[in-house]
Short mmCIF file of C-alpha atoms in Angstrom, two decimals:
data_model
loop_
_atom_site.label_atom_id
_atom_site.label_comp_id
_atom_site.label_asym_id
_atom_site.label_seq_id
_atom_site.Cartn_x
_atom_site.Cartn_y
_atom_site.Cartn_z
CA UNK A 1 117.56 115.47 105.41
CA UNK A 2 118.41 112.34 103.66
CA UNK A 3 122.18 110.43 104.61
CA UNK A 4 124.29 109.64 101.94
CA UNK A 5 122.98 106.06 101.58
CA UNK A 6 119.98 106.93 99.22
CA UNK A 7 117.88 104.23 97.86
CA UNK A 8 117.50 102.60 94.42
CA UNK A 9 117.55 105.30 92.24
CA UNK A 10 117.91 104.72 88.38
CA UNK A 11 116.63 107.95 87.13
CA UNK A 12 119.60 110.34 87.69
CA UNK A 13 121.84 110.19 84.61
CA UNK A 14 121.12 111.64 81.74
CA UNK A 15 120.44 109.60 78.89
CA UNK A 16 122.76 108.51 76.19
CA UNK A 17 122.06 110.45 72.55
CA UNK A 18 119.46 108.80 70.74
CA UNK A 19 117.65 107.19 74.35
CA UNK A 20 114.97 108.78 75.97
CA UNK A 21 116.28 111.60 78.50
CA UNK A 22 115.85 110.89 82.01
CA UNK A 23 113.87 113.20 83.50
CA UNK A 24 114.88 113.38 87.11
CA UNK A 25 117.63 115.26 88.26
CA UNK A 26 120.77 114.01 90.16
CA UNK A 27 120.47 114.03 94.02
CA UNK A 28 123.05 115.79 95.75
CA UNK A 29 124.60 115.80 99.80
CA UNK A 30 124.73 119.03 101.42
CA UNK A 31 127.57 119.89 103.76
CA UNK A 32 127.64 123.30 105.48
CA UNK A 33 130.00 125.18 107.59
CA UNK A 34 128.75 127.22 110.44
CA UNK A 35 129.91 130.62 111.52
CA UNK A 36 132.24 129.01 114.13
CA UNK A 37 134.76 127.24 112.93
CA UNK A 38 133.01 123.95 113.05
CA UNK A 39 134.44 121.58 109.92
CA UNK A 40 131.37 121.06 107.22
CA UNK A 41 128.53 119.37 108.21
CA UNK A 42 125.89 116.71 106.44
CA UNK A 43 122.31 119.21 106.40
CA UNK A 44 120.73 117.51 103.66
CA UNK A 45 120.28 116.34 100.05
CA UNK A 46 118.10 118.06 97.21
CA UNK A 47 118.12 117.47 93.28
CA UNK A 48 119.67 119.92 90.86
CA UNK A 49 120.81 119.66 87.29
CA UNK A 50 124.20 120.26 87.77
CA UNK A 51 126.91 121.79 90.81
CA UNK A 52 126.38 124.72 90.03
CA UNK A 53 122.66 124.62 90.45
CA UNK A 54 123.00 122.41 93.57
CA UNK A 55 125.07 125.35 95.17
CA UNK A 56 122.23 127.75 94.74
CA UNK A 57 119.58 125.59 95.45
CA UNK A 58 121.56 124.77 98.44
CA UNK A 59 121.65 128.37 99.65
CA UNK A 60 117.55 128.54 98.90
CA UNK A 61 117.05 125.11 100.79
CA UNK A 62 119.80 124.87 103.61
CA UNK A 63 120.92 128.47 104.93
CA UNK A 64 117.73 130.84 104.66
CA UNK A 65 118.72 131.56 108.17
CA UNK A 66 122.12 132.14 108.18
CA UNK A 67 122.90 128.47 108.85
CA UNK A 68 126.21 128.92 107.24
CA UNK A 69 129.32 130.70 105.25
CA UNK A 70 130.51 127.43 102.78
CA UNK A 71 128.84 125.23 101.18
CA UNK A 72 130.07 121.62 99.53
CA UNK A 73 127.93 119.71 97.39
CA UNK A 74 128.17 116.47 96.26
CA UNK A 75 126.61 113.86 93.48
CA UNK A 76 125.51 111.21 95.96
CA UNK A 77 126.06 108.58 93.55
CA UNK A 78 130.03 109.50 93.96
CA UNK A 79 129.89 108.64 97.78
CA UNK A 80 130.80 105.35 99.25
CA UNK A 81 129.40 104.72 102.46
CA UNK A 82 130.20 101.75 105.20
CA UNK A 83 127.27 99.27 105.66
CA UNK A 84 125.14 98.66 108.75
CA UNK A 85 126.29 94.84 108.03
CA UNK A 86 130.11 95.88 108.80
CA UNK A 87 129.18 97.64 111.72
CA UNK A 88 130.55 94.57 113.73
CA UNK A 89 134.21 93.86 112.41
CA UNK A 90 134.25 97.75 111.85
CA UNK A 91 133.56 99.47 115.33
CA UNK A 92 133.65 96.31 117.56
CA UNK A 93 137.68 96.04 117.88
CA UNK A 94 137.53 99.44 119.55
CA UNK A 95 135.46 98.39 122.39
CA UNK A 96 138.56 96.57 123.66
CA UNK A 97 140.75 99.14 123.79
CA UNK A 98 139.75 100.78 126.70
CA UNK A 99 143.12 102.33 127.32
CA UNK A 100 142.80 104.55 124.28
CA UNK A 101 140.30 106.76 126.53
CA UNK A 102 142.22 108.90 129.46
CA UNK A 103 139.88 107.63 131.96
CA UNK A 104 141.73 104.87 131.90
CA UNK A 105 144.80 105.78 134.00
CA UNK A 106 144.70 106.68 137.43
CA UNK A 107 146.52 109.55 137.97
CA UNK A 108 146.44 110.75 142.34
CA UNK A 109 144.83 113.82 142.58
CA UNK A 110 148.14 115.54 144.39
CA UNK A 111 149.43 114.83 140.50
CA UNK A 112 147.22 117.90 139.60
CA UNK A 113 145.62 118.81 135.99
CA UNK A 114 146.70 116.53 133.83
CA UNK B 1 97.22 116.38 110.68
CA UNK B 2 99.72 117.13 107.63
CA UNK B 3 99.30 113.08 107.37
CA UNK B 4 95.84 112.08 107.93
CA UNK B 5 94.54 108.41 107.94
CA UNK B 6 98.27 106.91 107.09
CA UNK B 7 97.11 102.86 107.12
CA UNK B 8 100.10 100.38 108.27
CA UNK B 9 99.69 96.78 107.77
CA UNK B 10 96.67 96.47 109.69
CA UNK B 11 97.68 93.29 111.15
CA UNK B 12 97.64 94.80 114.53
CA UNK B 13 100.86 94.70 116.81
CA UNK B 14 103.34 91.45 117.28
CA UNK B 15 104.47 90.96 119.67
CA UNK B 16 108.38 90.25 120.52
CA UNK B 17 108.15 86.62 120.55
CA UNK B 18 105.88 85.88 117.33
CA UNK B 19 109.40 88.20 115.58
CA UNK B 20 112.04 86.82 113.86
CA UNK B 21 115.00 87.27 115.04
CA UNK B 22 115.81 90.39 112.04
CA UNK B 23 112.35 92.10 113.31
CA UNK B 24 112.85 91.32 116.72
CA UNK B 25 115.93 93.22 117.06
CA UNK B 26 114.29 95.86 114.77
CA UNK B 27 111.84 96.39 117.28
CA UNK B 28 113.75 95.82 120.11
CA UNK B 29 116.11 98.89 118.56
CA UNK B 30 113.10 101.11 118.45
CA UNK B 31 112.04 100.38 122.29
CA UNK B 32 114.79 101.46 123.74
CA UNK B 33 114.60 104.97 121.77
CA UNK B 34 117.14 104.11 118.99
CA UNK B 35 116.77 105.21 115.53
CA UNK B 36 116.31 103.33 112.29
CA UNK B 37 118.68 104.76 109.45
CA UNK B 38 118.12 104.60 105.48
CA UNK B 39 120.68 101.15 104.89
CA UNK B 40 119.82 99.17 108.21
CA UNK B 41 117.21 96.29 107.92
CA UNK B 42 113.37 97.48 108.06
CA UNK B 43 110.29 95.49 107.85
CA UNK B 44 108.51 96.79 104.43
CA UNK B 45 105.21 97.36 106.16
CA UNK B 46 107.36 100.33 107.79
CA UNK B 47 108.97 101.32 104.61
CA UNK B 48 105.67 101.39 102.57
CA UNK B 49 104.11 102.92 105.84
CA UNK B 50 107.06 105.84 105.73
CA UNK B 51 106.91 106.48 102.84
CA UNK B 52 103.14 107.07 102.76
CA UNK B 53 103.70 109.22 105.36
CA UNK B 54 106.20 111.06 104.79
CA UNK B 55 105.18 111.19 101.28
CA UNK B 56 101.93 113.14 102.18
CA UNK B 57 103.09 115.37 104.45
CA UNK B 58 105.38 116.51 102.25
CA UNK B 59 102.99 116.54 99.26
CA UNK B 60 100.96 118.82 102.32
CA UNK B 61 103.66 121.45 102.68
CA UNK B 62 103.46 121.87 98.79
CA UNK B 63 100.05 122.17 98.17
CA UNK B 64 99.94 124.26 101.17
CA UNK B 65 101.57 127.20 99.70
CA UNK B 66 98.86 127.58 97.87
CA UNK B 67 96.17 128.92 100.20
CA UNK B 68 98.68 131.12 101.44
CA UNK B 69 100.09 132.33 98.03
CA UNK B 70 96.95 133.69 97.45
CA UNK B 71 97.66 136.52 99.32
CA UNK B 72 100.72 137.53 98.40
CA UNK B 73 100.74 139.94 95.89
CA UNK B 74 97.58 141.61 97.72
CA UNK B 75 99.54 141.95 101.02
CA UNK B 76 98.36 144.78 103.10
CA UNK B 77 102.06 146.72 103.30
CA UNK B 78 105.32 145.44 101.74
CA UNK B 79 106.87 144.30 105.29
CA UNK B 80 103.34 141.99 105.21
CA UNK B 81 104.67 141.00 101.85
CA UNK B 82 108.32 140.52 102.61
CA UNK B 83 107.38 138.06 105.69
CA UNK B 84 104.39 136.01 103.82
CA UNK B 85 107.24 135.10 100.56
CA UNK B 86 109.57 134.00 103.44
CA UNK B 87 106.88 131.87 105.23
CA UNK B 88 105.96 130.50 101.70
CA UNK B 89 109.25 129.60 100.58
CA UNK B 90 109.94 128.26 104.38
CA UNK B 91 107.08 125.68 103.00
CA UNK B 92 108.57 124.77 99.98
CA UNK B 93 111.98 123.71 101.95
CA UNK B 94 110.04 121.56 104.43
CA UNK B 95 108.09 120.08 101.56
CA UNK B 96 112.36 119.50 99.99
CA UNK B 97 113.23 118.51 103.73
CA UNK B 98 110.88 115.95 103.35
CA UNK B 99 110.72 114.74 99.94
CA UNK B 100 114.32 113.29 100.35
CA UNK B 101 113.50 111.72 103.77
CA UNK B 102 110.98 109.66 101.73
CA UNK B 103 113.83 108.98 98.79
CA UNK B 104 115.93 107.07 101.39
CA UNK B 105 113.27 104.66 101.23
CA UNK B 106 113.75 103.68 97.71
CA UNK B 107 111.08 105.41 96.23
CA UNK B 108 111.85 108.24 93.50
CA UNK B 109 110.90 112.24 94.06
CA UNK B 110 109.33 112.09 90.50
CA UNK B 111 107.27 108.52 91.74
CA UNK B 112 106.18 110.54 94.52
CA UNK B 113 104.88 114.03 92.40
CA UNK B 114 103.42 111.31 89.96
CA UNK B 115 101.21 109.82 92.78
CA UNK B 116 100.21 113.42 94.06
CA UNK B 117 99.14 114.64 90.54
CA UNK B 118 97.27 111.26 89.62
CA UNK B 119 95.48 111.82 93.27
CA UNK B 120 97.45 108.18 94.37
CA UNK B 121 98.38 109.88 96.85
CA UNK B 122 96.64 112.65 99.08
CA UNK B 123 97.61 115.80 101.10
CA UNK B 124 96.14 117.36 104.28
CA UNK B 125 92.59 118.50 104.23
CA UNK B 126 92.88 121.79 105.04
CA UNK B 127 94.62 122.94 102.15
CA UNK B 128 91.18 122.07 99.97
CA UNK B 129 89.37 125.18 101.93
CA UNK B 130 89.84 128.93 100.42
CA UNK B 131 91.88 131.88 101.73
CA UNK B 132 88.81 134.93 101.10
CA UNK B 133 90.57 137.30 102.84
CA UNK B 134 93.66 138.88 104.64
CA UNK B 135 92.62 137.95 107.95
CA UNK B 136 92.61 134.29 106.87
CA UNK B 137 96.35 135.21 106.46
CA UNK B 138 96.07 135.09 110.46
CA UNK B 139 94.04 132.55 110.76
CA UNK B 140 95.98 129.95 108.87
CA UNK B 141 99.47 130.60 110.57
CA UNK B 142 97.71 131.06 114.11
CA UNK B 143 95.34 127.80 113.86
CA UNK B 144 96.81 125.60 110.98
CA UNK B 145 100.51 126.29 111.51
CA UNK B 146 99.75 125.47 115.39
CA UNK B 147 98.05 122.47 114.55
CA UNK B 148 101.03 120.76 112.66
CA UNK B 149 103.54 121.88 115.31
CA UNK B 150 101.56 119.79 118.22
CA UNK B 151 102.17 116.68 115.86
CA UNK B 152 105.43 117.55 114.45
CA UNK B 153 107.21 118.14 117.70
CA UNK B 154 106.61 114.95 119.09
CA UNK B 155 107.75 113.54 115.50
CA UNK B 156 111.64 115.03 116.50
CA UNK B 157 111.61 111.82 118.24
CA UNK B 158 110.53 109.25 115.98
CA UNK B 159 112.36 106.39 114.87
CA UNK B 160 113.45 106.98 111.18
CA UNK B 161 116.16 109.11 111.14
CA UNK B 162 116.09 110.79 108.31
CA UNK B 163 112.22 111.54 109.14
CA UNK B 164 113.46 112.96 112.41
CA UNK B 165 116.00 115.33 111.48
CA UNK B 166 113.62 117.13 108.90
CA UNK B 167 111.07 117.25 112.01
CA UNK B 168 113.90 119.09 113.79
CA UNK B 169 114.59 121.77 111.17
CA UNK B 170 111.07 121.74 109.94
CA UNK B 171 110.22 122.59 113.81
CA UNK B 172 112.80 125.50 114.18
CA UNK B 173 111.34 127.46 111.76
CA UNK B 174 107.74 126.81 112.41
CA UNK B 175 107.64 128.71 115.09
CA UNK B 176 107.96 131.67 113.04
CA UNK B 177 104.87 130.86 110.93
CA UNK B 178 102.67 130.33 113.82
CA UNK B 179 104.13 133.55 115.58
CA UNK B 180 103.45 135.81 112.24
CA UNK B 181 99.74 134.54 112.47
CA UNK B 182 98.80 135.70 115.65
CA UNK B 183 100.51 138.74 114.58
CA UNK B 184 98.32 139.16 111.82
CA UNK B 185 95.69 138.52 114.09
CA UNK B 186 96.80 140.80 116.92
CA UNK B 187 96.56 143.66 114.53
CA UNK B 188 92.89 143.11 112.74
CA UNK B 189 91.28 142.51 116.03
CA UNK B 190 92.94 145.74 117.25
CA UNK B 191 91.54 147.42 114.10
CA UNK B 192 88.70 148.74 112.82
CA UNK B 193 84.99 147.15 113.51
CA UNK B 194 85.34 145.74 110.13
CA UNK B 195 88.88 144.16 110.83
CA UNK B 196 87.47 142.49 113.65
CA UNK B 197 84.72 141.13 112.11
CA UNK B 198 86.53 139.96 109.60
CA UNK B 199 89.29 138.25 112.08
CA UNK B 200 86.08 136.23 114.01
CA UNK B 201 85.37 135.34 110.31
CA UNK B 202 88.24 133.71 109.68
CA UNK B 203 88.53 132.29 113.01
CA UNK B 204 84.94 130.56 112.28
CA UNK B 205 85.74 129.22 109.01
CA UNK B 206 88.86 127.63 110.00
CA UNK B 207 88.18 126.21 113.35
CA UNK B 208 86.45 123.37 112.37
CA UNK B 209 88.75 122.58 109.67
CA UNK B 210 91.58 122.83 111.61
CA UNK B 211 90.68 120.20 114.34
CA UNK B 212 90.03 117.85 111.37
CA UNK B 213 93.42 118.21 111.16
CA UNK B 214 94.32 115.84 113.32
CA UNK B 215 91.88 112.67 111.87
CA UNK B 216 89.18 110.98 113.13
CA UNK B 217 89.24 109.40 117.06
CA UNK B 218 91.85 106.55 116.28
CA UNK B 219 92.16 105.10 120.05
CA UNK B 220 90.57 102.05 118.69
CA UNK B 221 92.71 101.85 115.33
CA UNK B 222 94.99 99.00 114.63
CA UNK B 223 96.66 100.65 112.01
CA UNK B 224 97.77 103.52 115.19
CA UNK B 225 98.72 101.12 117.19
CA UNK B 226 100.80 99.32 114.69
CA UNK B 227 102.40 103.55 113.58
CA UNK B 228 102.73 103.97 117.67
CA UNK B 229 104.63 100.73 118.04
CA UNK B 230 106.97 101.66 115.51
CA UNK B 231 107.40 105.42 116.54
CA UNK B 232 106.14 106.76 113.54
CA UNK B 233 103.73 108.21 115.22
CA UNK B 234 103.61 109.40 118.72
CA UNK B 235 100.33 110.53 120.43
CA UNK B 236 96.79 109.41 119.52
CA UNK B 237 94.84 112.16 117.47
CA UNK B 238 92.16 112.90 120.43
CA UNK B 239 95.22 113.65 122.54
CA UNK B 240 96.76 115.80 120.16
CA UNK B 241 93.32 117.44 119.35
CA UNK B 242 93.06 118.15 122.90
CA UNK B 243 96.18 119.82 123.92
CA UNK B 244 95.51 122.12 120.71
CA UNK B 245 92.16 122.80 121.97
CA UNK B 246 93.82 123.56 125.33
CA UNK B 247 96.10 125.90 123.98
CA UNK B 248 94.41 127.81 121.55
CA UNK B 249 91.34 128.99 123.29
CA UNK B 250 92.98 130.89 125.85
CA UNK B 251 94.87 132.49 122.50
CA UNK B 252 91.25 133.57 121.33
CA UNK B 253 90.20 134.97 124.49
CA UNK B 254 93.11 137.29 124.44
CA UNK B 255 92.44 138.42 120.97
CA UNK B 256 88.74 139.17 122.29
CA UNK B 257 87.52 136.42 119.83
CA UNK B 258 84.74 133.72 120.21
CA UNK B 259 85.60 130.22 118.99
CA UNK B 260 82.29 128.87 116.82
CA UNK B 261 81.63 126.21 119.69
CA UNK B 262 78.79 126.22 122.13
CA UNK B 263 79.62 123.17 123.78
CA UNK B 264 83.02 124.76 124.44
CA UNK B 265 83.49 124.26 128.14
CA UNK B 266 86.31 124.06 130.13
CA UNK B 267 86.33 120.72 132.69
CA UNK B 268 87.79 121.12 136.26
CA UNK B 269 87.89 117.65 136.84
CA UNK B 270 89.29 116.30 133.46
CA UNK B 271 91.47 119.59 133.65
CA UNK B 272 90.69 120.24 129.62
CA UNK B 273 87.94 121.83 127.84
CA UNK B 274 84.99 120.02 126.35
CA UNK B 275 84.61 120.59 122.56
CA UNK B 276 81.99 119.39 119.53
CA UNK B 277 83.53 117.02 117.27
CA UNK B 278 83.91 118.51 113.76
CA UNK B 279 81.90 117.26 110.94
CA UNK B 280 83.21 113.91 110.12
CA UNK B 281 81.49 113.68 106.90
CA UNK B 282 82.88 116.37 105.82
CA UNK B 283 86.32 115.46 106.54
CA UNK B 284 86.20 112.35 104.53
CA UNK B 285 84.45 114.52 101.75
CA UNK B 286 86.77 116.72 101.68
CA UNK B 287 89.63 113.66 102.06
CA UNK B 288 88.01 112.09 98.48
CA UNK B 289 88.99 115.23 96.69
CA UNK B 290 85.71 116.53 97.17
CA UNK B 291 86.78 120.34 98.96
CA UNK B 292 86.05 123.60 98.22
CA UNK B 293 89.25 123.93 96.70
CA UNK B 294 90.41 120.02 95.89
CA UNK B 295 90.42 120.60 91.77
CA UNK B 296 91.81 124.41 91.91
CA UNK B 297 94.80 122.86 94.34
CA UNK B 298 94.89 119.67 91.78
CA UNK B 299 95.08 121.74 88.60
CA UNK B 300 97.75 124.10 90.14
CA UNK B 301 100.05 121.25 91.08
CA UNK B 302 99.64 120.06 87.62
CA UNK B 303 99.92 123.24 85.41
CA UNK B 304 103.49 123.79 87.43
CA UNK B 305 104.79 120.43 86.87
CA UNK B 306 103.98 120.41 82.93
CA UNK B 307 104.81 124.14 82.54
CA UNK B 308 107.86 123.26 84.42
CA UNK B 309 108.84 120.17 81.99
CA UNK B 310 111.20 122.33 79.90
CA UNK B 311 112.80 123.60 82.89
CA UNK B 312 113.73 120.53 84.39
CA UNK B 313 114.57 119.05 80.71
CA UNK B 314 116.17 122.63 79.64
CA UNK B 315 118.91 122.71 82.55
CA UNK B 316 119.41 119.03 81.79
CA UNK B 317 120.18 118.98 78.51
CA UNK B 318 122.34 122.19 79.30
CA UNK B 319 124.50 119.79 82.48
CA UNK B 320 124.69 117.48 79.83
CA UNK B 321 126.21 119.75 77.26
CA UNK B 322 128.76 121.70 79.45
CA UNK B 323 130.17 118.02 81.06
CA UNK B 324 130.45 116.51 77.47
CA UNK B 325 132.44 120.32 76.75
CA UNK B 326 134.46 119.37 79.55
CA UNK B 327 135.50 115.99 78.92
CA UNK B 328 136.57 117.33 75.00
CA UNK B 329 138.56 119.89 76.21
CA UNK B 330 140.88 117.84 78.86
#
């Protein structure tokens, strides 16, 4: 259950020819759908050689319960994420645009559903 | 408990106003039930405290499919068979569930096998006692497996994150494995003489061992208080003990099955039972690598990891091989 945002990690690429091979294999994000109609959801990370391995080890790791019917994987090293440090000029212009929300209006109740 | 005698910075607790203003809001984050995630600003005594943590439980689940692997290919009927591989794999995802918890701290899944193999770092104590027969089968998912869910469902709350949701999937399915054990046990002590027997045996050898589990009395630690303040950890270990105490013996008295504990008496007016301490000694025997089992567990862990080298290296070099095909061709 790691997030995207993985710490230092040097040890995932495979060595040039000649260099000692890195041992450690690639991390990769686990997204799954559910059974109902849900879009793909973050479950997890896990290592695996290549996507093709990360698929099945995905299936071992993430749905030995029926968790799911498709899975994406992906090399985390290929995601860009935000940073908590943005999080002001990011999110914070939102906050003032209250009238974005429904709640805002006041419709009479005679008005109906609405 | 899967983590046993985690030290933090043994400092004891700030307070708010001796923080800076970075660990101040840190802390102030964590009060008011907010979580911590894997980019956002941390002080490292609760990084290096983490990722002890989490580190060792996970290194617990590992080693802990040992004991129960054991058993498998002498599994009383197939359908015993079928469910102990899927309880045994179950532990090798929560051991993956954790593992990458840890990574978002910064430290590396083959750091952390390197520090289990070199004995850096440890694993729970009950995984150094033997499984000698089928009824310890029972005994383990009954008593151990309902041991680590008093701690672990408390830990769905803590602070980190990532540590909390692999407590919530890790918690789902360990239900199951405690379920399954009292199964086991169900059916021995409904047996033959000879199946009962060998169910109180089990029951006697793991008792002990089990409330060990959950460390040493820590009301008096600093290094709890300091785990407690962060929400890394959530209940004292005598108040964990207890409320598996609580709930277990009634469990034995329906299976017709005497826990190995004279003093065991329940307490109208403190509303629990009264129990022995387990052997400390032992415990911190047992905690140096000195267990029944400690070197068989040790050499296990280490025969798969160098038996596995060409594995890891093998599918590699094969990756390796089939992207530099790839880039050729387009």
């Amino acid at each position: 259950m790691s997030s995207p945002e993985s710490g230092s990690y040097d040890a995932t690429e495979a060595a040039p020819h000649g260099k000692p091979r890195a041992t450690e294999w690639p991390l990769w994000e686990v997204f799954i759908r559910g059974q109902h109609g849900l879009s793909h959801r973050h479950v997890g990370s896990l290592h695996a050689a290549d996507a093709e391995s990360a698929i099945k080890n995905a299936r071992d790791v993430y749905t030995r319960r029926n968790e799911g019917l498709s899975i994406w994987v992906v090399e985390a090293s290929a995601i860009a994420a935000s940073s908590p440090e943005e999080k002001g000029p990011l999110y914070e212009p939102s906050n003032d645009k209250v009238y974005r929300h429904p709640t805002f209006f006041d419709i009479p109740d005679e008005v109906g559903a609405m | 408990m899967y983590a046993q005698m985690i030290k933090s910075t043994g400092k004891g607790v700030k307070s708010l106003d001796e923080m800076d203003p970075e660990e101040r809001a840190f802390q102030e984050r964590i009060n008011a039930g907010g979580k911590i995630e894997p980019k956002d600003w941390m002080p490292e005594g609760y990084r290096k405290t983490l990722i002890r943590q989490i580190g060792q439980h996970a290194h617990s689940e590992i080693v802990g499919q040992l004991p129960e692997g054991n058993w498998i290919t002498r599994a009383p009927t197939l359908e015993r068979k079928a469910i102990l591989l899927a309880k045994v794999q179950d532990e090798a995802g929560h051991g993956l569930y954790l593992y990458c918890a840890a990574e978002t701290l910064g430290v590396s899944r083959d750091q952390l096998t390197r520090d289990l193999l070199t004995g850096r770092m440890k694993y729970s104590s009950i995984f150094n006692y033997p499984t000698l027969t089928w009824a310890d089968m029972g005994a383990v998912g009954w008593l151990v497996d309902g041991a680590a869910i008093m701690n672990q469902v408390p830990l769905q709350r803590t602070s980190y994150g990532p540590y909390a949701r692999a407590m919530v999937r890790i918690c789902k399915e360990e239900s199951f494995h405690q379920r399954q054990g009292f199964d086991i046990m169900m059916k021995m002590v409904n047996g033959t003489e000879a199946q009962r027997r060998m169910a109180q045996d089990a029951l006697n050898r793991f008792w002990y061992p089990s409330l060990m589990m959950f460390g040493p009395s820590d009301a008096e630690s600093v290094h709890s208080a300091q785990s407690m303040a962060w929400k890394i950890k959530m209940n004292t270990n005598d108040e964990l003990r207890q409320k598996f105490v609580d709930q277990t013996v009634p469990q034995a008295e329906y299976l017709g099955l005497t826990v190995p504990d004279e003093h065991l008496k329940w307490n109208e007016t403190r509303g629990h039972y009264d129990f022995s301490e387990p052997d400390w000694d032992e415990f911190f025997d047992v905690l140096q690598g000195n267990g029944p089992c400690s070197t068989d567990r040790m050499e296990a862990r280490n025969m798969a990891w160098d038996e596995g080298r060409w594995v890891r290296e093998g599918l590699l070099a094969h990756a390796e091989k089939k992207r530099a095909r790839k880039m050729a061709a387009e």
